[in-house]
Coordinates of C-alpha atoms in Angstrom, one line a residue:
Chain A
M1 CA 92.3 -164.5 93.9
K2 CA 94.4 -165.0 90.9
P3 CA 92.6 -164.5 87.6
D4 CA 92.4 -167.5 85.2
L5 CA 91.4 -165.5 82.1
L6 CA 92.9 -162.4 80.6
V7 CA 90.6 -160.2 78.6
V8 CA 92.2 -157.5 76.5
G9 CA 89.7 -155.1 75.0
S10 CA 88.3 -151.6 74.8
I11 CA 86.6 -149.6 77.5
G12 CA 84.5 -146.6 76.8
F13 CA 81.1 -145.2 75.7
D14 CA 78.6 -146.3 73.1
S15 CA 76.1 -143.9 71.7
V16 CA 73.7 -146.1 69.7
K17 CA 70.4 -145.8 68.0
T18 CA 68.4 -149.0 67.2
P19 CA 64.9 -149.5 65.8
F20 CA 63.9 -150.0 69.5
G21 CA 65.3 -146.9 71.1
S22 CA 68.7 -145.2 71.7
V23 CA 71.4 -144.7 74.3
S24 CA 73.8 -141.9 74.7
R25 CA 77.2 -142.6 76.3
G26 CA 76.2 -146.0 77.6
I27 CA 79.2 -147.8 79.1
G28 CA 80.5 -150.3 76.7
G29 CA 83.6 -151.4 74.7
S30 CA 84.6 -154.9 73.9
G31 CA 86.6 -155.4 77.1
I32 CA 83.6 -154.5 79.2
Y33 CA 81.2 -156.9 77.4
A34 CA 83.7 -159.7 77.3
S35 CA 84.8 -159.6 80.9
L36 CA 81.2 -159.1 82.2
A37 CA 80.2 -162.2 80.2
A38 CA 83.2 -164.2 81.3
R39 CA 82.8 -163.6 85.0
F40 CA 79.9 -166.0 85.3
F41 CA 82.3 -168.9 84.6
C42 CA 85.8 -167.8 85.8
K43 CA 87.9 -165.1 87.3
P44 CA 88.7 -162.7 84.5
A45 CA 91.2 -159.8 84.5
L46 CA 90.5 -156.9 82.2
V47 CA 93.3 -155.1 80.5
G48 CA 92.2 -151.9 78.7
C49 CA 92.7 -148.2 78.8
I50 CA 90.2 -145.8 80.3
G51 CA 90.1 -142.0 79.7
T52 CA 89.7 -139.2 82.1
D53 CA 86.0 -139.2 81.8
F54 CA 85.4 -142.8 82.7
S55 CA 83.1 -143.7 85.6
H56 CA 84.9 -144.7 88.7
A57 CA 81.7 -146.0 90.2
F58 CA 81.4 -148.4 87.2
L59 CA 85.0 -149.6 87.8
S60 CA 84.0 -150.4 91.4
Q61 CA 81.0 -152.3 90.1
L62 CA 83.2 -154.3 87.8
E63 CA 85.4 -155.3 90.7
S64 CA 82.4 -156.1 92.9
V65 CA 81.3 -158.7 90.3
G66 CA 84.7 -160.3 90.3
I67 CA 86.6 -158.6 87.5
N68 CA 90.3 -158.0 88.3
L69 CA 91.4 -154.5 87.2
D70 CA 95.1 -154.7 88.2
G71 CA 96.0 -154.4 84.5
L72 CA 93.9 -151.4 83.8
Q73 CA 95.7 -148.5 82.1
S74 CA 94.7 -144.9 81.9
S75 CA 95.2 -142.1 79.5
P76 CA 95.0 -138.3 79.8
K77 CA 92.6 -138.3 76.8
P78 CA 88.8 -138.9 77.0
S79 CA 87.6 -142.5 76.7
L80 CA 86.8 -144.3 73.5
H81 CA 83.4 -143.2 72.2
W82 CA 81.6 -145.2 69.5
H83 CA 78.6 -143.7 67.6
A84 CA 76.5 -146.1 65.6
H85 CA 73.0 -147.0 64.5
Y86 CA 71.2 -150.2 63.4
G87 CA 68.6 -150.3 60.7
F88 CA 65.9 -152.9 60.0
D89 CA 68.6 -155.6 59.9
V90 CA 69.8 -155.5 63.5
N91 CA 72.6 -157.9 62.7
E92 CA 74.6 -155.0 61.2
A93 CA 75.8 -152.0 63.0
V94 CA 76.5 -148.9 60.9
T95 CA 79.4 -147.0 62.5
D96 CA 78.8 -143.2 62.3
K97 CA 81.9 -142.1 64.2
V98 CA 84.7 -143.6 66.3
E99 CA 86.6 -141.4 68.7
L100 CA 89.4 -143.7 69.6
N101 CA 90.9 -141.3 72.3
A102 CA 92.2 -143.4 75.2
L103 CA 92.2 -146.6 73.2
E104 CA 95.1 -145.3 71.1
D105 CA 97.2 -145.3 74.3
L106 CA 96.6 -148.9 75.2
Q107 CA 100.0 -150.5 75.7
P108 CA 100.7 -154.2 75.2
R109 CA 101.7 -154.5 78.8
I110 CA 100.7 -157.2 81.3
P111 CA 101.3 -157.1 85.0
D112 CA 103.8 -159.6 86.3
S113 CA 101.2 -161.0 88.6
F114 CA 99.3 -162.2 85.5
A115 CA 102.1 -164.5 84.4
G116 CA 100.8 -168.0 84.2
I117 CA 97.3 -167.1 83.1
E118 CA 96.5 -169.9 80.7
F119 CA 93.5 -168.4 78.8
V120 CA 93.5 -165.1 76.9
F121 CA 90.8 -163.4 74.9
L122 CA 92.0 -160.6 72.7
A123 CA 89.0 -158.5 71.5
N124 CA 89.0 -156.8 68.1
E125 CA 92.1 -154.5 67.8
N126 CA 94.8 -153.8 65.3
P127 CA 96.1 -157.4 64.7
Q128 CA 99.7 -156.2 65.2
K129 CA 98.8 -155.0 68.7
Q130 CA 97.0 -158.2 69.4
K131 CA 100.1 -160.1 68.5
K132 CA 102.2 -157.9 70.8
F133 CA 99.9 -158.8 73.7
V134 CA 100.6 -162.5 73.1
E135 CA 104.3 -161.7 73.0
A136 CA 104.0 -159.7 76.3
F137 CA 103.6 -163.0 78.1
S138 CA 107.0 -164.5 79.2
K139 CA 105.5 -167.9 78.5
R140 CA 102.8 -168.2 75.8
P141 CA 99.4 -168.8 77.3
K142 CA 97.9 -172.2 76.8
R143 CA 95.0 -170.9 74.7
V144 CA 94.6 -167.6 72.9
V145 CA 91.2 -166.7 71.5
A146 CA 91.1 -163.6 69.3
D147 CA 88.4 -161.5 67.6
T148 CA 88.8 -159.2 64.6
M149 CA 86.5 -157.1 62.3
N150 CA 86.0 -155.9 58.8
H151 CA 88.0 -152.7 59.5
W152 CA 91.2 -154.7 60.0
I153 CA 90.4 -157.3 57.3
E154 CA 90.1 -154.4 54.7
R155 CA 93.3 -152.6 55.9
Q156 CA 95.7 -155.3 57.1
P157 CA 94.5 -158.7 55.7
T158 CA 98.0 -160.2 56.0
D159 CA 98.3 -159.2 59.7
V160 CA 94.8 -160.7 60.3
L161 CA 95.8 -163.9 58.7
H162 CA 99.0 -163.9 60.8
M163 CA 96.8 -163.4 63.9
V164 CA 94.7 -166.4 62.9
L165 CA 97.9 -168.4 62.6
V166 CA 99.2 -167.5 66.0
S167 CA 95.9 -167.8 67.9
D168 CA 94.1 -171.0 68.8
L169 CA 90.6 -169.7 67.9
V170 CA 89.3 -166.7 66.1
T171 CA 85.7 -165.6 66.6
M172 CA 85.0 -164.0 63.2
N173 CA 81.5 -163.5 62.0
E174 CA 80.4 -164.9 58.6
A175 CA 80.7 -161.7 56.6
E176 CA 84.3 -161.3 57.9
A177 CA 85.3 -164.9 57.2
R178 CA 83.9 -164.6 53.6
Q179 CA 85.7 -161.3 53.2
L180 CA 89.1 -162.5 54.6
F181 CA 89.2 -165.6 52.4
K182 CA 87.4 -164.0 49.4
T183 CA 84.7 -166.7 49.0
P184 CA 80.9 -166.7 49.1
Q185 CA 81.0 -170.2 50.7
L186 CA 81.3 -170.3 54.4
L187 CA 82.6 -173.9 54.4
K188 CA 85.5 -172.8 52.1
A189 CA 86.4 -170.0 54.4
A190 CA 86.3 -172.3 57.4
Q191 CA 88.6 -174.8 55.6
E192 CA 91.1 -171.9 55.0
I193 CA 91.0 -171.1 58.8
L194 CA 91.6 -174.8 59.6
K195 CA 94.7 -174.7 57.3
L196 CA 96.1 -171.9 59.4
N197 CA 97.2 -174.1 62.2
S198 CA 93.7 -174.0 63.8
E199 CA 92.0 -177.0 65.2
F200 CA 88.7 -175.2 65.0
A201 CA 87.0 -172.6 62.9
L202 CA 84.2 -170.9 64.8
I203 CA 81.9 -168.6 62.8
K204 CA 79.4 -166.3 64.5
K205 CA 76.1 -165.7 62.6
G206 CA 74.4 -163.0 64.6
E207 CA 70.8 -163.8 65.2
N208 CA 71.3 -167.1 63.3
G209 CA 73.6 -168.4 66.0
A210 CA 77.1 -169.8 65.5
V211 CA 78.8 -172.7 63.8
L212 CA 81.9 -174.7 64.5
F213 CA 83.9 -176.6 61.8
S214 CA 86.7 -179.1 62.6
K215 CA 87.9 -182.6 61.8
H216 CA 85.7 -183.7 64.8
G217 CA 82.5 -182.7 62.9
F218 CA 80.3 -179.8 62.3
F219 CA 78.3 -178.1 65.1
A220 CA 75.6 -175.5 64.9
V221 CA 73.9 -173.6 67.7
P222 CA 70.8 -171.7 66.6
G223 CA 70.0 -168.1 67.5
Y224 CA 67.7 -167.7 70.6
P225 CA 64.3 -166.3 69.7
L226 CA 64.3 -163.1 71.7
E227 CA 61.0 -161.6 72.8
T228 CA 62.8 -158.2 73.3
I229 CA 65.7 -157.0 71.3
K230 CA 66.9 -153.5 72.3
D231 CA 70.5 -153.3 71.4
P232 CA 72.7 -156.0 69.9
T233 CA 75.9 -154.0 70.6
G234 CA 78.4 -156.1 72.4
C235 CA 76.7 -159.5 71.6
G236 CA 79.8 -160.7 69.7
D237 CA 82.0 -159.7 72.6
S238 CA 79.7 -161.2 75.2
F239 CA 79.7 -164.4 73.2
A240 CA 83.5 -164.5 73.0
G241 CA 83.9 -163.6 76.6
A242 CA 81.5 -166.2 77.9
L243 CA 83.0 -168.8 75.5
T244 CA 86.5 -168.1 76.7
G245 CA 85.4 -167.9 80.3
F246 CA 83.7 -171.3 80.0
L247 CA 86.8 -172.9 78.4
A248 CA 89.0 -171.4 81.2
N249 CA 86.7 -172.8 83.8
Q250 CA 86.8 -176.2 82.3
N251 CA 90.5 -175.8 81.5
D252 CA 89.8 -177.8 78.3
F253 CA 89.7 -177.1 74.6
S254 CA 88.1 -180.3 73.2
A255 CA 85.3 -180.3 70.6
R256 CA 82.9 -181.5 73.2
T257 CA 83.6 -178.7 75.6
L258 CA 83.6 -176.1 72.8
R259 CA 80.1 -177.2 71.8
K260 CA 78.9 -176.6 75.3
A261 CA 80.8 -173.4 75.5
M262 CA 79.2 -172.1 72.3
V263 CA 75.6 -172.9 73.6
T264 CA 76.4 -171.2 76.9
A265 CA 78.0 -168.2 75.1
S266 CA 74.9 -167.9 72.9
A267 CA 72.7 -167.8 75.9
V268 CA 74.7 -165.0 77.5
A269 CA 74.9 -163.0 74.2
S270 CA 71.1 -163.3 73.8
F271 CA 70.6 -161.7 77.2
N272 CA 72.9 -158.9 76.3
A273 CA 70.7 -157.9 73.4
E274 CA 67.7 -157.5 75.7
D275 CA 68.7 -154.0 76.9
F276 CA 71.0 -151.2 75.9
S277 CA 74.8 -151.3 76.6
S278 CA 76.0 -153.7 79.2
K279 CA 72.9 -153.3 81.4
R280 CA 71.5 -156.8 81.1
L281 CA 74.9 -158.4 81.7
L282 CA 74.9 -156.8 85.1
E283 CA 71.4 -158.0 86.0
I284 CA 71.4 -161.7 85.0
T285 CA 72.5 -164.5 87.2
K286 CA 74.1 -167.9 86.6
K287 CA 70.7 -169.4 87.1
D288 CA 69.2 -167.4 84.2
I289 CA 72.0 -168.6 82.0
R290 CA 71.5 -172.2 83.0
N291 CA 67.8 -172.0 82.3
R292 CA 68.4 -170.6 78.9
V293 CA 71.0 -173.3 78.1
R294 CA 68.2 -175.8 79.0
E295 CA 65.9 -174.0 76.6
F296 CA 68.5 -174.5 73.9
R297 CA 68.3 -178.3 74.5
E298 CA 64.6 -178.2 73.8
I299 CA 65.0 -175.9 70.8
V300 CA 67.1 -178.4 68.8
R301 CA 65.4 -181.6 69.9
F302 CA 63.7 -183.7 67.2
Chain B
M1 CA 47.7 -196.1 43.5
K2 CA 45.7 -193.2 44.9
P3 CA 47.8 -190.1 45.6
D4 CA 47.9 -188.9 49.2
L5 CA 49.3 -185.4 48.6
L6 CA 48.4 -182.8 46.0
V7 CA 51.1 -180.5 44.9
V8 CA 50.0 -177.4 42.9
G9 CA 52.8 -175.5 41.3
S10 CA 54.6 -174.3 38.3
I11 CA 56.3 -176.4 35.6
G12 CA 58.8 -174.9 33.2
F13 CA 62.4 -173.9 32.6
D14 CA 65.0 -172.1 34.7
S15 CA 67.9 -170.2 33.1
V16 CA 70.1 -169.4 36.0
K17 CA 73.6 -168.1 36.7
T18 CA 75.2 -168.7 40.0
P19 CA 78.8 -167.9 41.2
F20 CA 79.4 -171.6 40.5
G21 CA 78.2 -172.0 36.9
S22 CA 75.0 -171.6 34.9
V23 CA 72.2 -173.6 33.3
S24 CA 70.0 -172.7 30.4
R25 CA 66.5 -174.0 30.2
G26 CA 67.0 -176.4 33.0
I27 CA 63.7 -178.1 34.0
G28 CA 62.3 -176.5 37.1
G29 CA 59.3 -174.7 38.5
S30 CA 58.0 -175.0 42.0
G31 CA 55.7 -177.9 41.2
I32 CA 58.6 -180.0 39.9
Y33 CA 60.9 -179.3 42.9
A34 CA 58.1 -179.9 45.4
S35 CA 56.7 -183.1 43.9
L36 CA 60.2 -184.6 43.3
A37 CA 61.0 -183.9 47.0
A38 CA 57.7 -185.2 48.3
R39 CA 57.8 -188.5 46.4
F40 CA 60.4 -189.9 48.8
F41 CA 57.8 -190.0 51.5
C42 CA 54.4 -190.3 49.9
K43 CA 52.5 -190.6 46.6
P44 CA 52.2 -187.0 45.3
A45 CA 50.0 -185.8 42.4
L46 CA 51.2 -182.8 40.6
V47 CA 48.8 -180.2 39.2
G48 CA 50.4 -177.6 36.9
C49 CA 50.3 -176.4 33.4
I50 CA 52.9 -177.3 30.8
G51 CA 53.5 -175.4 27.5
T52 CA 54.0 -176.8 24.0
D53 CA 57.8 -176.9 24.4
F54 CA 57.9 -179.1 27.6
S55 CA 59.8 -182.3 27.6
H56 CA 57.6 -185.4 27.4
A57 CA 60.5 -187.6 28.3
F58 CA 60.7 -185.7 31.6
L59 CA 57.0 -186.2 32.2
S60 CA 57.6 -189.9 31.8
Q61 CA 60.5 -189.7 34.2
L62 CA 58.2 -188.0 36.8
E63 CA 55.7 -190.8 36.5
S64 CA 58.4 -193.4 36.7
V65 CA 59.5 -192.0 40.1
G66 CA 55.9 -192.2 41.4
I67 CA 54.4 -188.8 40.6
N68 CA 50.8 -188.9 39.5
L69 CA 50.2 -186.6 36.5
D70 CA 46.4 -187.1 36.1
G71 CA 45.8 -183.5 37.0
L72 CA 48.4 -182.0 34.5
Q73 CA 47.1 -179.2 32.4
S74 CA 48.5 -178.0 29.1
S75 CA 48.5 -174.7 27.2
P76 CA 49.1 -173.7 23.6
K77 CA 51.7 -171.3 24.8
P78 CA 55.4 -172.1 25.6
S79 CA 56.2 -173.2 29.1
L80 CA 57.0 -170.8 32.0
H81 CA 60.6 -169.6 31.7
W82 CA 62.4 -168.0 34.7
H83 CA 65.7 -166.1 34.1
A84 CA 67.7 -165.2 37.2
H85 CA 71.1 -164.9 38.8
Y86 CA 72.6 -165.2 42.2
G87 CA 75.4 -163.0 43.5
F88 CA 77.9 -163.5 46.3
D89 CA 74.9 -164.0 48.7
V90 CA 73.4 -167.3 47.3
N91 CA 70.4 -166.9 49.6
E92 CA 69.0 -164.3 47.3
A93 CA 67.9 -164.9 43.7
V94 CA 67.7 -161.8 41.4
T95 CA 65.0 -162.3 38.9
D96 CA 66.0 -161.0 35.5
K97 CA 62.9 -161.9 33.5
V98 CA 59.8 -164.1 34.0
E99 CA 58.0 -165.4 31.0
L100 CA 54.8 -166.7 32.6
N101 CA 53.4 -168.2 29.4
A102 CA 51.6 -171.5 30.2
L103 CA 51.5 -170.7 33.9
E104 CA 48.9 -168.0 33.1
D105 CA 46.6 -170.7 31.9
L106 CA 46.7 -172.8 35.0
Q107 CA 43.0 -173.4 36.1
P108 CA 41.9 -174.1 39.7
R109 CA 40.7 -177.5 38.6
I110 CA 41.2 -180.8 40.4
P111 CA 40.3 -184.2 38.9
D112 CA 37.4 -186.0 40.6
S113 CA 39.7 -188.9 41.4
F114 CA 41.6 -186.6 43.7
A115 CA 38.7 -186.0 46.0
G116 CA 39.6 -187.2 49.5
I117 CA 43.3 -186.3 49.3
E118 CA 44.0 -185.0 52.7
F119 CA 47.3 -183.1 52.3
V120 CA 47.8 -180.2 49.8
F121 CA 50.8 -178.1 49.1
L122 CA 50.1 -174.9 47.1
A123 CA 53.4 -173.5 45.8
N124 CA 53.9 -169.8 45.4
E125 CA 51.1 -168.3 43.2
N126 CA 48.7 -165.4 43.1
P127 CA 47.0 -165.9 46.6
Q128 CA 43.6 -165.5 45.0
K129 CA 44.3 -168.5 42.7
Q130 CA 45.7 -170.5 45.7
K131 CA 42.4 -169.9 47.5
K132 CA 40.5 -171.1 44.4
F133 CA 42.4 -174.3 44.5
V134 CA 41.4 -174.9 48.1
E135 CA 37.8 -174.2 47.1
A136 CA 38.0 -176.6 44.2
F137 CA 37.9 -179.4 46.6
S138 CA 34.3 -180.6 47.4
K139 CA 35.5 -181.2 50.9
R140 CA 38.3 -179.1 52.4
P141 CA 41.5 -181.1 52.6
K142 CA 42.7 -182.0 56.1
R143 CA 45.9 -179.9 55.9
V144 CA 46.7 -177.1 53.5
V145 CA 50.3 -175.9 53.3
A146 CA 51.0 -172.9 51.2
D147 CA 54.0 -170.9 50.0
T148 CA 54.2 -167.3 48.9
M149 CA 56.8 -164.7 47.9
N150 CA 57.7 -161.0 48.0
H151 CA 56.0 -160.4 44.6
W152 CA 52.6 -161.1 46.1
I153 CA 53.3 -159.6 49.5
E154 CA 54.1 -156.3 47.7
R155 CA 51.1 -156.4 45.3
Q156 CA 48.4 -158.2 47.3
P157 CA 49.3 -158.1 51.0
T158 CA 45.6 -158.5 52.0
D159 CA 45.2 -161.6 49.8
V160 CA 48.3 -163.1 51.2
L161 CA 47.1 -162.5 54.8
H162 CA 43.8 -164.1 53.8
M163 CA 45.7 -167.1 52.4
V164 CA 47.6 -167.4 55.7
L165 CA 44.3 -167.4 57.5
V166 CA 42.7 -170.2 55.4
S167 CA 45.8 -172.4 55.2
D168 CA 47.2 -174.5 58.0
L169 CA 50.9 -173.7 57.5
V170 CA 52.6 -171.1 55.3
T171 CA 56.3 -171.6 54.4
M172 CA 57.5 -168.0 54.2
N173 CA 61.1 -167.1 54.3
E174 CA 62.3 -164.6 56.9
A175 CA 62.4 -161.5 54.6
E176 CA 58.9 -162.2 53.5
A177 CA 57.6 -162.6 57.0
R178 CA 59.2 -159.4 58.1
Q179 CA 57.8 -157.6 55.0
L180 CA 54.3 -158.9 55.4
F181 CA 54.0 -157.9 59.0
K182 CA 56.2 -154.8 58.7
T183 CA 58.6 -155.7 61.6
P184 CA 62.3 -156.2 61.8
Q185 CA 61.7 -158.8 64.5
L186 CA 61.1 -162.3 63.3
L187 CA 59.4 -163.3 66.6
K188 CA 56.9 -160.5 66.2
A189 CA 56.1 -161.6 62.6
A190 CA 55.7 -165.2 63.8
Q191 CA 53.3 -164.0 66.6
E192 CA 51.2 -162.3 63.9
I193 CA 51.1 -165.5 61.9
L194 CA 49.9 -167.4 65.0
K195 CA 47.1 -164.9 65.4
L196 CA 45.9 -165.8 61.9
N197 CA 44.3 -169.0 63.0
S198 CA 47.6 -170.9 62.6
E199 CA 48.9 -173.4 65.1
F200 CA 52.4 -173.0 63.7
A201 CA 54.6 -170.3 62.2
L202 CA 57.3 -171.8 60.1
I203 CA 60.0 -169.5 58.8
K204 CA 62.6 -170.6 56.2
K205 CA 66.1 -169.0 56.6
G206 CA 67.9 -170.2 53.5
E207 CA 71.4 -171.5 54.4
N208 CA 70.6 -170.7 58.0
G209 CA 68.0 -173.4 58.2
A210 CA 64.4 -173.0 59.4
V211 CA 62.5 -172.2 62.6
L212 CA 59.1 -173.1 64.0
F213 CA 57.2 -171.0 66.4
S214 CA 54.1 -172.3 68.3
K215 CA 52.6 -172.6 71.7
H216 CA 54.4 -176.0 71.9
G217 CA 57.8 -174.2 72.0
F218 CA 60.4 -172.9 69.6
F219 CA 62.3 -175.2 67.2
A220 CA 65.3 -174.5 65.0
V221 CA 67.0 -176.7 62.5
P222 CA 70.4 -175.3 61.3
G223 CA 71.5 -175.2 57.7
Y224 CA 73.5 -178.1 56.4
P225 CA 77.2 -177.3 55.7
L226 CA 77.3 -178.1 52.0
E227 CA 80.7 -179.0 50.5
T228 CA 79.3 -178.1 47.0
I229 CA 76.6 -175.5 46.3
K230 CA 75.8 -175.1 42.7
D231 CA 72.3 -173.7 42.5
P232 CA 69.9 -173.0 45.3
T233 CA 67.0 -172.6 42.9
G234 CA 64.1 -174.7 44.2
C235 CA 65.5 -175.3 47.7
G236 CA 62.4 -173.6 49.2
D237 CA 60.1 -175.7 47.1
S238 CA 62.0 -178.9 47.8
F239 CA 61.8 -178.1 51.5
A240 CA 58.1 -177.5 51.4
G241 CA 57.5 -180.6 49.2
A242 CA 59.5 -182.9 51.4
L243 CA 57.9 -181.4 54.5
T244 CA 54.4 -181.9 53.3
G245 CA 55.2 -185.3 51.9
F246 CA 56.6 -186.3 55.3
L247 CA 53.4 -185.0 57.1
A248 CA 51.2 -186.8 54.6
N249 CA 53.1 -190.0 55.1
Q250 CA 52.7 -189.7 58.9
N251 CA 49.2 -188.4 58.5
D252 CA 49.9 -186.2 61.5
F253 CA 50.3 -182.5 62.1
S254 CA 51.7 -182.5 65.7
A255 CA 54.7 -180.3 66.8
R256 CA 56.7 -183.5 67.2
T257 CA 56.1 -184.7 63.7
L258 CA 56.6 -181.2 62.3
R259 CA 60.1 -181.0 63.9
K260 CA 61.1 -184.3 62.3
A261 CA 59.5 -183.2 59.0
M262 CA 61.6 -179.9 59.1
V263 CA 64.8 -181.8 59.6
T264 CA 64.0 -184.2 56.8
A265 CA 63.0 -181.4 54.5
S266 CA 66.2 -179.5 55.3
A267 CA 68.1 -182.6 54.3
V268 CA 66.3 -182.9 51.0
A269 CA 66.6 -179.2 50.2
S270 CA 70.4 -179.3 51.0
F271 CA 70.8 -182.0 48.3
N272 CA 68.9 -180.0 45.8
A273 CA 71.4 -177.1 46.0
E274 CA 74.3 -179.5 45.1
D275 CA 73.6 -179.4 41.4
F276 CA 71.7 -177.3 38.8
S277 CA 67.9 -177.4 38.4
S278 CA 66.2 -180.6 39.7
K279 CA 69.1 -182.9 38.8
R280 CA 70.1 -183.9 42.3
L281 CA 66.5 -184.7 43.3
L282 CA 66.5 -187.3 40.6
E283 CA 69.7 -188.9 41.8
I284 CA 69.4 -189.2 45.5
T285 CA 67.8 -192.1 47.4
K286 CA 65.9 -192.4 50.6
K287 CA 69.0 -193.8 52.1
D288 CA 71.0 -190.6 51.3
I289 CA 68.2 -188.6 53.0
R290 CA 68.2 -190.9 56.1
N291 CA 72.0 -190.5 56.4
R292 CA 71.8 -186.8 56.2
V293 CA 69.1 -186.7 58.8
R294 CA 71.4 -188.7 61.0
E295 CA 74.1 -186.1 60.4
F296 CA 71.7 -183.4 61.6
R297 CA 71.4 -185.2 64.9
E298 CA 75.2 -185.0 65.3
I299 CA 75.3 -181.4 64.2
V300 CA 73.1 -180.1 67.1
R301 CA 74.4 -182.4 69.8
F302 CA 76.0 -180.7 72.9

């Protein structure tokens, strides 16, 4: 079946310590989290670059849950390997080491069979490469959602601003938005995003949920009160993947649909934190997500 | 008219620098913020201790807006004077100096005419003194709401825990709750509060709103997206004052009423941050608050 969402992101290993345990070489990477989250809502295709040491059994598992891998690239190097730890504040990962490896070889190339895909999610990457992926489409996709991170904001702020300008929605977190627009006030940062040809400014707030600014009004979804948090790695990517998957499924980009997409994406991201790496995303069902979305309705009722 | 809420708190001056300006000797103190916020909903009486240098014109203004001062105490010392600044993260005040002065002379004494008041808010103070205020009532008030802060949690954690045990609701912020119960997980801290003879665990999250844990379900109110933030000093006290005032007015302590009270209190606290010291609390009207509560309904709708 033809995919209706293209996810471009990294594929590799996470070695992570949190206050609740640790994992060594867990399978992760933004592309994995985002596509696993998106597949509950649409038919995603994942474009990324694996290394020689990546698990073929896991690739089969991705395909078996409905993720198209026709655009997968491979490199003679080992796979990306991210080493990090979380302290008392689980909102903030401290990167200890990044071995980019195969990720360096990712080419902005899209199979011809993907022409006509209308929704694209570009996970955090060098903003110049993100832009090249948009340009790799013969016809610009209908909606481009992109993520970024402090690494790029510090090194290539102009390129990041340009990426905000060319994409429809950027899923920054609050520290990144404040940093990019040099303001302590989130609302001011959001207003700057809206000036960059964006109908919406979506800001992720980690365990405090996410907010949406636009001329259609302000929206806030709170964080879900997790009984168990083991590893927040990939929550931002799961959020963005589920969000874009939901939008692709609805084939709509209105404020109303975005609100629903944000709540649904928050539900999916909250599940992701319940276990290490992408383990929970492979266990949960659509029904689990629906139930949690229903809980969100109760959480904000007054 | 007989007051229906007793607010015990400090009265004095704030000298504060924020990224948006500064104020020198602005009138503040937890008792001022809390009673000014409560008076929109009920008839508060303020118990606190002023120094020789406090403004009598301001006391008249308090009375003119409906705050009973029959329990006001005075000291031969100057008034409390708090010096602080806020950095890029306006959620966190950095205290530069506290001149306790008159606050040291505050006696746990309540006029006989206040007997029978059913709702009490005890602003942040030495937990032993807070307890003495509860004991100063011949008959225990129906509902005691108390605040605390890191200062007391660091120095007298056992006394703070005891205060949680004897009060009906403690309005801690998230850092304080994590610190008191030594856990990075807010839910765990909330569960510890609930074990201490508390029906509800309310946690303030600064610009991220506030949350309520209880066996009746989890509730979250988001932060209000302020166009103008000038000075967050007193937001926590305004929140607690408005909350307790709302509860006193409804004479109810159910989960349903607490949810409404939290949204209303968030609205009042958000106004308070719009100008220095207690200036905005003296300008706004009930109608302004009602309109902002209505905005909160739109903010969480999906």
